[in-house]
Amino acid sequence: MRVVVAEDLFLLRDGLVRLVEAYGHAVVAAVGSGPETLDALLIHRPDVAIVDVRLPPTFSDEGLQAALAARREIPGLPVLILSQHVEQLYARELLADERGGIGYQLKDRVLDADQFTDALDRVAHGGTALDPTVVAKLLGRPARVDPLAALTDRERSVLALMAEGLSNAAIATRLFLSEGAISKYTTSIFAKLGIAAAEDTNRRVRAVLAYLDGSGG
Amino acid sequence: MTGTAEVGPLRWARAVGRGLYRSVVVTGVTGALPAVVVPVAFFGFRFARSWSTDLSAPLPVLALVYAGEIAMTLLWTGAAGWFVVAFLGRALSEAARWAARRWLGASVEPQYNPVLPVTRMATGFWWNGYAYHESQREARRRATLDARRRDPQLRRDALWLLVAAVTVLPAAAAPLACLAAGGYLLTRPDLLGYGLTLCAAGLAAAPFGWRLLGPVGVRLLGGSRRSMDRRVEELEAIRADLTQTQAAELERIERGLHDGAQARLVALGMSMGAAERLVDQDPAKAKQILAQARSSSAAALAELRSLVRGINPPVLAERGLVDAVRALALDAALPVEVRSTVPARPERPVESAIYFAVAELLANAVKHARASRIEIDLDYGERVLTATVTDDGVGGIGAAATEPGGTPSAPPAGSGLAGIERRMAAFGGVLRIDSPVGGPSRITVAVPCELS
């Protein structure tokens, strides 16, 4: 895979490049500011980009804005956003275009290299990889939209893992169930949320969006 | 002054010219009140007398009539004086201040009451800081009147006009009067000598007469000592409060760093050392220690993160007030709707103060109000940033201190609301509570500020 890394702290950028290369991917560009990130994404059109939220020159959400701008130019460009903290607000903005290929993870996740590259892979293949912290916050809220209330507890936990971006196989392993059972749950979740069969990835992202809307505002 | 290099007579001429100009200005500024009041008194009394000129009655009756006429005249004169003070008082005092500052370098700082912004209460009425009104226009209009009526500075302005009319005015007008009278006498050949003398006296007095503006103006044109003292006391209390809060906050951060993250990093270093020693003899054990070290570093990170959040929420730094409040709303346990008409970011300290106030109000509403939904409105208008948190809960916040009818009053001391109020006061802002028992509650914080 061809990867672009955008991170302003040299040590972390260097570490990310090493990590990605250690897993056999090619880093085509490693940049350290918002404008550079946008340029690199548009020129290299990587298979996946790793972008820090807070970047120079403003040290506000330059990285996030650069990623969103690049995705407007190149729809569905896979981006894994890394941040020191996770905000539902940003998760919503990232997921707003329903195209998948989006990850939003705490920087700490880099500590667990396997999990991190797993998330990177999922994002590169058009999936989602939300940080468990975001999902946990969502779970902590009482749902107030009826379609979600119709879900059973088991279906809710499947949806939560779906929101993290796990595949059916991965969800099956986590919940100690068979993959067939999971796909039955996902079908009934899609039915209850009124999401018609379309392209499979899109359906999953839309289910996550329904979940976000149901739990948020 | 440019006159130092000039020769004597020219310097004198300039001083006299300047003195005459200043005398004219000071006379004009201080003479407006007598210019209206004296004719009213004079002609008013003549008019009142005209009612009884041909009256023939016993002496007691005449005395009574005379007293009545004097009272009538006083009434008219008082009314005329009141009109002048009400409509011109501030402008005349400001003009006198301008002259005192410019010519004498006097420091006269007035403290006029500001006109407060009007806000809509949950009851549908408009509150202008003094009273409720049915329409916004009425509330705005009355806000101006109320600010004027309750302004001690305007009372001092009236006092200045009265005192100046009998002190500064005669002194400043004397040279002008001498010149006028002298000029008139110069046209009478038989009184030429007197005329010349009067003119000379007027010119000689011109550079000095207006200077009485200094000592009298300094006493009466500035803010009153008492209200200034009160403001100083207020500011001192606020500063003490802030210093204390800040010290407590620093202590909390220091403790957090010392007991948490720092200790974990030390433990991390020790685990690494142990792993280093074990890596050859017992690789499996070393791996286990390294795994522990990794989870310990993650915990240290999480601790540091929560510590930073308490100081300055990252989303506030990155996105500003409006999005930070939206993020708060998303994290709340209740449905929260956020509306904003704030076009840009305020100054950072104000932004942070408003954010933490809203966060606290939101937490209060979630915890105590038994509300089912909350609305947050952020508005900016007339250089005041307001944040309003409205819930549909049980209300009755500060009920003990609230007068019947739900009139907003001071929140009970020691509550979180009092803390918010003090923090708002540090920025010249206010906290307003509208929370009748039975709900709903509406709490507004308003801070004057500029947007970037």
PDB file of N, CA and C in Angstrom, chain B residues 90-168:
ATOM      1  N   ARG B  90     -25.422  66.531  30.582  1.00  0.00           N
ATOM      2  CA  ARG B  90     -24.295  65.679  30.246  1.00  0.00           C
ATOM      3  C   ARG B  90     -23.408  66.338  29.194  1.00  0.00           C
ATOM      4  N   ALA B  91     -24.039  66.948  28.178  1.00  0.00           N
ATOM      5  CA  ALA B  91     -23.255  67.575  27.112  1.00  0.00           C
ATOM      6  C   ALA B  91     -22.425  68.734  27.669  1.00  0.00           C
ATOM      7  N   LEU B  92     -23.035  69.553  28.541  1.00  0.00           N
ATOM      8  CA  LEU B  92     -22.316  70.704  29.106  1.00  0.00           C
ATOM      9  C   LEU B  92     -21.156  70.238  29.986  1.00  0.00           C
ATOM     10  N   SER B  93     -21.408  69.181  30.799  1.00  0.00           N
ATOM     11  CA  SER B  93     -20.334  68.683  31.659  1.00  0.00           C
ATOM     12  C   SER B  93     -19.206  68.092  30.828  1.00  0.00           C
ATOM     13  N   GLU B  94     -19.584  67.367  29.764  1.00  0.00           N
ATOM     14  CA  GLU B  94     -18.549  66.780  28.911  1.00  0.00           C
ATOM     15  C   GLU B  94     -17.700  67.884  28.280  1.00  0.00           C
ATOM     16  N   ALA B  95     -18.359  68.990  27.875  1.00  0.00           N
ATOM     17  CA  ALA B  95     -17.620  70.098  27.274  1.00  0.00           C
ATOM     18  C   ALA B  95     -16.660  70.706  28.301  1.00  0.00           C
ATOM     19  N   ALA B  96     -17.147  70.848  29.553  1.00  0.00           N
ATOM     20  CA  ALA B  96     -16.287  71.404  30.596  1.00  0.00           C
ATOM     21  C   ALA B  96     -15.110  70.469  30.868  1.00  0.00           C
ATOM     22  N   ARG B  97     -15.396  69.135  30.834  1.00  0.00           N
ATOM     23  CA  ARG B  97     -14.313  68.165  31.038  1.00  0.00           C
ATOM     24  C   ARG B  97     -13.275  68.274  29.937  1.00  0.00           C
ATOM     25  N   TRP B  98     -13.778  68.417  28.717  1.00  0.00           N
ATOM     26  CA  TRP B  98     -12.871  68.538  27.574  1.00  0.00           C
ATOM     27  C   TRP B  98     -11.939  69.730  27.802  1.00  0.00           C
ATOM     28  N   ALA B  99     -12.531  70.867  28.219  1.00  0.00           N
ATOM     29  CA  ALA B  99     -11.725  72.076  28.432  1.00  0.00           C
ATOM     30  C   ALA B  99     -10.731  71.856  29.566  1.00  0.00           C
ATOM     31  N   ALA B 100     -11.180  71.235  30.657  1.00  0.00           N
ATOM     32  CA  ALA B 100     -10.298  71.035  31.817  1.00  0.00           C
ATOM     33  C   ALA B 100      -9.136  70.113  31.458  1.00  0.00           C
ATOM     34  N   ARG B 101      -9.426  69.073  30.669  1.00  0.00           N
ATOM     35  CA  ARG B 101      -8.361  68.146  30.275  1.00  0.00           C
ATOM     36  C   ARG B 101      -7.381  68.815  29.329  1.00  0.00           C
ATOM     37  N   ARG B 102      -7.913  69.546  28.373  1.00  0.00           N
ATOM     38  CA  ARG B 102      -7.077  70.073  27.298  1.00  0.00           C
ATOM     39  C   ARG B 102      -6.225  71.247  27.766  1.00  0.00           C
ATOM     40  N   TRP B 103      -6.824  72.117  28.577  1.00  0.00           N
ATOM     41  CA  TRP B 103      -6.099  73.343  28.938  1.00  0.00           C
ATOM     42  C   TRP B 103      -5.380  73.232  30.272  1.00  0.00           C
ATOM     43  N   LEU B 104      -5.858  72.380  31.145  1.00  0.00           N
ATOM     44  CA  LEU B 104      -5.265  72.308  32.483  1.00  0.00           C
ATOM     45  C   LEU B 104      -4.643  70.955  32.768  1.00  0.00           C
ATOM     46  N   GLY B 105      -4.845  70.006  31.855  1.00  0.00           N
ATOM     47  CA  GLY B 105      -4.294  68.665  32.072  1.00  0.00           C
ATOM     48  C   GLY B 105      -4.920  67.973  33.273  1.00  0.00           C
ATOM     49  N   ALA B 106      -6.105  68.423  33.682  1.00  0.00           N
ATOM     50  CA  ALA B 106      -6.756  67.811  34.841  1.00  0.00           C
ATOM     51  C   ALA B 106      -7.272  66.420  34.465  1.00  0.00           C
ATOM     52  N   SER B 107      -7.213  65.486  35.419  1.00  0.00           N
ATOM     53  CA  SER B 107      -7.763  64.151  35.130  1.00  0.00           C
ATOM     54  C   SER B 107      -9.153  64.068  35.745  1.00  0.00           C
ATOM     55  N   VAL B 108     -10.151  64.181  34.903  1.00  0.00           N
ATOM     56  CA  VAL B 108     -11.533  64.082  35.371  1.00  0.00           C
ATOM     57  C   VAL B 108     -12.201  62.940  34.619  1.00  0.00           C
ATOM     58  N   GLU B 109     -12.370  61.808  35.331  1.00  0.00           N
ATOM     59  CA  GLU B 109     -12.953  60.634  34.673  1.00  0.00           C
ATOM     60  C   GLU B 109     -14.353  60.378  35.209  1.00  0.00           C
ATOM     61  N   PRO B 110     -15.363  60.632  34.405  1.00  0.00           N
ATOM     62  CA  PRO B 110     -16.731  60.383  34.868  1.00  0.00           C
ATOM     63  C   PRO B 110     -17.044  58.886  34.804  1.00  0.00           C
ATOM     64  N   GLN B 111     -18.069  58.448  35.551  1.00  0.00           N
ATOM     65  CA  GLN B 111     -18.511  57.046  35.475  1.00  0.00           C
ATOM     66  C   GLN B 111     -20.006  57.023  35.221  1.00  0.00           C
ATOM     67  N   TYR B 112     -20.368  57.203  33.963  1.00  0.00           N
ATOM     68  CA  TYR B 112     -21.792  57.130  33.634  1.00  0.00           C
ATOM     69  C   TYR B 112     -22.226  55.674  33.631  1.00  0.00           C
ATOM     70  N   ASN B 113     -23.446  55.427  34.067  1.00  0.00           N
ATOM     71  CA  ASN B 113     -23.981  54.059  33.996  1.00  0.00           C
ATOM     72  C   ASN B 113     -24.107  53.650  32.543  1.00  0.00           C
ATOM     73  N   PRO B 114     -23.695  52.418  32.207  1.00  0.00           N
ATOM     74  CA  PRO B 114     -23.878  51.966  30.832  1.00  0.00           C
ATOM     75  C   PRO B 114     -25.343  51.593  30.598  1.00  0.00           C
ATOM     76  N   VAL B 115     -25.772  51.685  29.345  1.00  0.00           N
ATOM     77  CA  VAL B 115     -27.120  51.215  29.010  1.00  0.00           C
ATOM     78  C   VAL B 115     -27.033  49.709  28.816  1.00  0.00           C
ATOM     79  N   LEU B 116     -27.805  48.961  29.603  1.00  0.00           N
ATOM     80  CA  LEU B 116     -27.677  47.500  29.579  1.00  0.00           C
ATOM     81  C   LEU B 116     -28.399  46.908  28.370  1.00  0.00           C
ATOM     82  N   PRO B 117     -27.900  45.761  27.877  1.00  0.00           N
ATOM     83  CA  PRO B 117     -28.588  45.099  26.772  1.00  0.00           C
ATOM     84  C   PRO B 117     -29.872  44.454  27.280  1.00  0.00           C
ATOM     85  N   VAL B 118     -30.847  44.289  26.403  1.00  0.00           N
ATOM     86  CA  VAL B 118     -32.098  43.658  26.831  1.00  0.00           C
ATOM     87  C   VAL B 118     -32.078  42.190  26.451  1.00  0.00           C
ATOM     88  N   THR B 119     -32.657  41.350  27.302  1.00  0.00           N
ATOM     89  CA  THR B 119     -32.724  39.915  26.984  1.00  0.00           C
ATOM     90  C   THR B 119     -34.150  39.440  27.163  1.00  0.00           C
ATOM     91  N   ARG B 120     -34.488  38.440  26.365  1.00  0.00           N
ATOM     92  CA  ARG B 120     -35.825  37.881  26.449  1.00  0.00           C
ATOM     93  C   ARG B 120     -35.845  36.800  27.506  1.00  0.00           C
ATOM     94  N   MET B 121     -36.814  36.846  28.391  1.00  0.00           N
ATOM     95  CA  MET B 121     -36.917  35.851  29.436  1.00  0.00           C
ATOM     96  C   MET B 121     -37.840  34.725  28.980  1.00  0.00           C
ATOM     97  N   ALA B 122     -37.784  33.611  29.714  1.00  0.00           N
ATOM     98  CA  ALA B 122     -38.617  32.452  29.359  1.00  0.00           C
ATOM     99  C   ALA B 122     -40.094  32.817  29.386  1.00  0.00           C
ATOM    100  N   THR B 123     -40.436  33.798  30.216  1.00  0.00           N
ATOM    101  CA  THR B 123     -41.833  34.192  30.339  1.00  0.00           C
ATOM    102  C   THR B 123     -42.313  34.990  29.137  1.00  0.00           C
ATOM    103  N   GLY B 124     -41.389  35.366  28.250  1.00  0.00           N
ATOM    104  CA  GLY B 124     -41.758  36.136  27.067  1.00  0.00           C
ATOM    105  C   GLY B 124     -41.550  37.616  27.263  1.00  0.00           C
ATOM    106  N   PHE B 125     -41.241  38.024  28.487  1.00  0.00           N
ATOM    107  CA  PHE B 125     -41.005  39.441  28.741  1.00  0.00           C
ATOM    108  C   PHE B 125     -39.547  39.801  28.482  1.00  0.00           C
ATOM    109  N   TRP B 126     -39.331  41.087  28.331  1.00  0.00           N
ATOM    110  CA  TRP B 126     -37.970  41.554  28.068  1.00  0.00           C
ATOM    111  C   TRP B 126     -37.406  42.211  29.306  1.00  0.00           C
ATOM    112  N   TRP B 127     -36.228  41.796  29.682  1.00  0.00           N
ATOM    113  CA  TRP B 127     -35.585  42.270  30.898  1.00  0.00           C
ATOM    114  C   TRP B 127     -34.448  43.187  30.504  1.00  0.00           C
ATOM    115  N   ASN B 128     -34.450  44.411  31.042  1.00  0.00           N
ATOM    116  CA  ASN B 128     -33.387  45.334  30.626  1.00  0.00           C
ATOM    117  C   ASN B 128     -32.407  45.632  31.754  1.00  0.00           C
ATOM    118  N   GLY B 129     -32.382  44.770  32.756  1.00  0.00           N
ATOM    119  CA  GLY B 129     -31.434  44.973  33.841  1.00  0.00           C
ATOM    120  C   GLY B 129     -32.078  45.715  35.003  1.00  0.00           C
ATOM    121  N   TYR B 130     -33.243  46.347  34.752  1.00  0.00           N
ATOM    122  CA  TYR B 130     -33.929  47.070  35.821  1.00  0.00           C
ATOM    123  C   TYR B 130     -35.349  46.556  36.020  1.00  0.00           C
ATOM    124  N   ALA B 131     -36.040  46.295  34.906  1.00  0.00           N
ATOM    125  CA  ALA B 131     -37.439  45.902  35.012  1.00  0.00           C
ATOM    126  C   ALA B 131     -37.852  45.097  33.786  1.00  0.00           C
ATOM    127  N   TYR B 132     -39.022  44.443  33.865  1.00  0.00           N
ATOM    128  CA  TYR B 132     -39.563  43.683  32.732  1.00  0.00           C
ATOM    129  C   TYR B 132     -40.419  44.581  31.855  1.00  0.00           C
ATOM    130  N   HIS B 133     -40.414  44.314  30.571  1.00  0.00           N
ATOM    131  CA  HIS B 133     -41.279  45.053  29.655  1.00  0.00           C
ATOM    132  C   HIS B 133     -41.864  44.098  28.648  1.00  0.00           C
ATOM    133  N   GLU B 134     -43.001  44.506  28.069  1.00  0.00           N
ATOM    134  CA  GLU B 134     -43.680  43.589  27.162  1.00  0.00           C
ATOM    135  C   GLU B 134     -43.010  43.501  25.802  1.00  0.00           C
ATOM    136  N   SER B 135     -42.538  44.644  25.284  1.00  0.00           N
ATOM    137  CA  SER B 135     -41.925  44.592  23.952  1.00  0.00           C
ATOM    138  C   SER B 135     -40.455  44.947  24.054  1.00  0.00           C
ATOM    139  N   GLN B 136     -39.716  44.467  23.066  1.00  0.00           N
ATOM    140  CA  GLN B 136     -38.282  44.707  23.061  1.00  0.00           C
ATOM    141  C   GLN B 136     -37.989  46.198  22.915  1.00  0.00           C
ATOM    142  N   ARG B 137     -38.788  46.870  22.071  1.00  0.00           N
ATOM    143  CA  ARG B 137     -38.558  48.292  21.843  1.00  0.00           C
ATOM    144  C   ARG B 137     -38.723  49.086  23.120  1.00  0.00           C
ATOM    145  N   GLU B 138     -39.808  48.760  23.808  1.00  0.00           N
ATOM    146  CA  GLU B 138     -40.090  49.442  25.063  1.00  0.00           C
ATOM    147  C   GLU B 138     -38.940  49.199  26.055  1.00  0.00           C
ATOM    148  N   ALA B 139     -38.492  47.942  26.121  1.00  0.00           N
ATOM    149  CA  ALA B 139     -37.422  47.591  27.060  1.00  0.00           C
ATOM    150  C   ALA B 139     -36.152  48.378  26.736  1.00  0.00           C
ATOM    151  N   ARG B 140     -35.844  48.496  25.430  1.00  0.00           N
ATOM    152  CA  ARG B 140     -34.657  49.252  25.011  1.00  0.00           C
ATOM    153  C   ARG B 140     -34.766  50.709  25.415  1.00  0.00           C
ATOM    154  N   ARG B 141     -35.949  51.284  25.129  1.00  0.00           N
ATOM    155  CA  ARG B 141     -36.151  52.706  25.419  1.00  0.00           C
ATOM    156  C   ARG B 141     -36.028  52.949  26.917  1.00  0.00           C
ATOM    157  N   ARG B 142     -36.674  52.062  27.666  1.00  0.00           N
ATOM    158  CA  ARG B 142     -36.660  52.246  29.113  1.00  0.00           C
ATOM    159  C   ARG B 142     -35.275  51.983  29.701  1.00  0.00           C
ATOM    160  N   ALA B 143     -34.505  51.127  29.030  1.00  0.00           N
ATOM    161  CA  ALA B 143     -33.143  50.859  29.515  1.00  0.00           C
ATOM    162  C   ALA B 143     -32.349  52.157  29.548  1.00  0.00           C
ATOM    163  N   THR B 144     -32.491  52.970  28.495  1.00  0.00           N
ATOM    164  CA  THR B 144     -31.793  54.248  28.440  1.00  0.00           C
ATOM    165  C   THR B 144     -32.267  55.161  29.565  1.00  0.00           C
ATOM    166  N   LEU B 145     -33.600  55.242  29.709  1.00  0.00           N
ATOM    167  CA  LEU B 145     -34.148  56.114  30.752  1.00  0.00           C
ATOM    168  C   LEU B 145     -33.724  55.662  32.142  1.00  0.00           C
ATOM    169  N   ASP B 146     -33.802  54.331  32.368  1.00  0.00           N
ATOM    170  CA  ASP B 146     -33.443  53.806  33.684  1.00  0.00           C
ATOM    171  C   ASP B 146     -31.984  54.083  33.998  1.00  0.00           C
ATOM    172  N   ALA B 147     -31.122  53.846  32.978  1.00  0.00           N
ATOM    173  CA  ALA B 147     -29.698  54.079  33.195  1.00  0.00           C
ATOM    174  C   ALA B 147     -29.481  55.529  33.573  1.00  0.00           C
ATOM    175  N   ARG B 148     -30.234  56.447  32.927  1.00  0.00           N
ATOM    176  CA  ARG B 148     -30.075  57.867  33.203  1.00  0.00           C
ATOM    177  C   ARG B 148     -30.586  58.212  34.593  1.00  0.00           C
ATOM    178  N   ARG B 149     -31.773  57.665  34.905  1.00  0.00           N
ATOM    179  CA  ARG B 149     -32.408  58.071  36.152  1.00  0.00           C
ATOM    180  C   ARG B 149     -31.587  57.627  37.356  1.00  0.00           C
ATOM    181  N   ARG B 150     -30.955  56.468  37.230  1.00  0.00           N
ATOM    182  CA  ARG B 150     -30.241  55.943  38.386  1.00  0.00           C
ATOM    183  C   ARG B 150     -28.772  56.307  38.381  1.00  0.00           C
ATOM    184  N   ASP B 151     -28.409  57.293  37.544  1.00  0.00           N
ATOM    185  CA  ASP B 151     -26.985  57.554  37.391  1.00  0.00           C
ATOM    186  C   ASP B 151     -26.492  58.619  38.373  1.00  0.00           C
ATOM    187  N   PRO B 152     -25.667  58.230  39.366  1.00  0.00           N
ATOM    188  CA  PRO B 152     -25.157  59.236  40.310  1.00  0.00           C
ATOM    189  C   PRO B 152     -24.298  60.279  39.595  1.00  0.00           C
ATOM    190  N   GLN B 153     -23.683  59.889  38.496  1.00  0.00           N
ATOM    191  CA  GLN B 153     -22.834  60.849  37.782  1.00  0.00           C
ATOM    192  C   GLN B 153     -23.664  62.005  37.238  1.00  0.00           C
ATOM    193  N   LEU B 154     -24.877  61.719  36.794  1.00  0.00           N
ATOM    194  CA  LEU B 154     -25.720  62.797  36.270  1.00  0.00           C
ATOM    195  C   LEU B 154     -26.109  63.767  37.387  1.00  0.00           C
ATOM    196  N   ARG B 155     -26.302  63.232  38.581  1.00  0.00           N
ATOM    197  CA  ARG B 155     -26.593  64.105  39.722  1.00  0.00           C
ATOM    198  C   ARG B 155     -25.398  65.013  40.009  1.00  0.00           C
ATOM    199  N   ARG B 156     -24.207  64.424  39.888  1.00  0.00           N
ATOM    200  CA  ARG B 156     -23.006  65.235  40.097  1.00  0.00           C
ATOM    201  C   ARG B 156     -22.857  66.286  39.013  1.00  0.00           C
ATOM    202  N   ASP B 157     -23.274  65.941  37.789  1.00  0.00           N
ATOM    203  CA  ASP B 157     -23.238  66.912  36.701  1.00  0.00           C
ATOM    204  C   ASP B 157     -24.135  68.116  37.031  1.00  0.00           C
ATOM    205  N   ALA B 158     -25.309  67.815  37.581  1.00  0.00           N
ATOM    206  CA  ALA B 158     -26.229  68.894  37.940  1.00  0.00           C
ATOM    207  C   ALA B 158     -25.606  69.783  39.013  1.00  0.00           C
ATOM    208  N   LEU B 159     -24.966  69.136  39.985  1.00  0.00           N
ATOM    209  CA  LEU B 159     -24.306  69.892  41.058  1.00  0.00           C
ATOM    210  C   LEU B 159     -23.222  70.799  40.473  1.00  0.00           C
ATOM    211  N   TRP B 160     -22.466  70.245  39.531  1.00  0.00           N
ATOM    212  CA  TRP B 160     -21.408  71.024  38.876  1.00  0.00           C
ATOM    213  C   TRP B 160     -22.002  72.258  38.197  1.00  0.00           C
ATOM    214  N   LEU B 161     -23.116  72.091  37.478  1.00  0.00           N
ATOM    215  CA  LEU B 161     -23.716  73.216  36.763  1.00  0.00           C
ATOM    216  C   LEU B 161     -24.150  74.305  37.739  1.00  0.00           C
ATOM    217  N   LEU B 162     -24.712  73.865  38.876  1.00  0.00           N
ATOM    218  CA  LEU B 162     -25.168  74.834  39.875  1.00  0.00           C
ATOM    219  C   LEU B 162     -23.993  75.591  40.480  1.00  0.00           C
ATOM    220  N   VAL B 163     -22.987  74.833  40.919  1.00  0.00           N
ATOM    221  CA  VAL B 163     -21.843  75.459  41.587  1.00  0.00           C
ATOM    222  C   VAL B 163     -21.073  76.336  40.602  1.00  0.00           C
ATOM    223  N   ALA B 164     -20.888  75.825  39.384  1.00  0.00           N
ATOM    224  CA  ALA B 164     -20.126  76.586  38.390  1.00  0.00           C
ATOM    225  C   ALA B 164     -20.805  77.893  38.054  1.00  0.00           C
ATOM    226  N   ALA B 165     -22.144  77.890  38.095  1.00  0.00           N
ATOM    227  CA  ALA B 165     -22.876  79.106  37.731  1.00  0.00           C
ATOM    228  C   ALA B 165     -22.568  80.252  38.678  1.00  0.00           C
ATOM    229  N   VAL B 166     -22.196  79.926  39.949  1.00  0.00           N
ATOM    230  CA  VAL B 166     -21.925  81.006  40.905  1.00  0.00           C
ATOM    231  C   VAL B 166     -20.439  81.167  41.194  1.00  0.00           C
ATOM    232  N   THR B 167     -19.596  80.272  40.665  1.00  0.00           N
ATOM    233  CA  THR B 167     -18.155  80.431  40.898  1.00  0.00           C
ATOM    234  C   THR B 167     -17.392  80.629  39.589  1.00  0.00           C
ATOM    235  N   VAL B 168     -17.365  79.588  38.775  1.00  0.00           N
ATOM    236  CA  VAL B 168     -16.573  79.641  37.548  1.00  0.00           C
ATOM    237  C   VAL B 168     -17.116  80.692  36.587  1.00  0.00           C
TER     238      VAL B 168
END
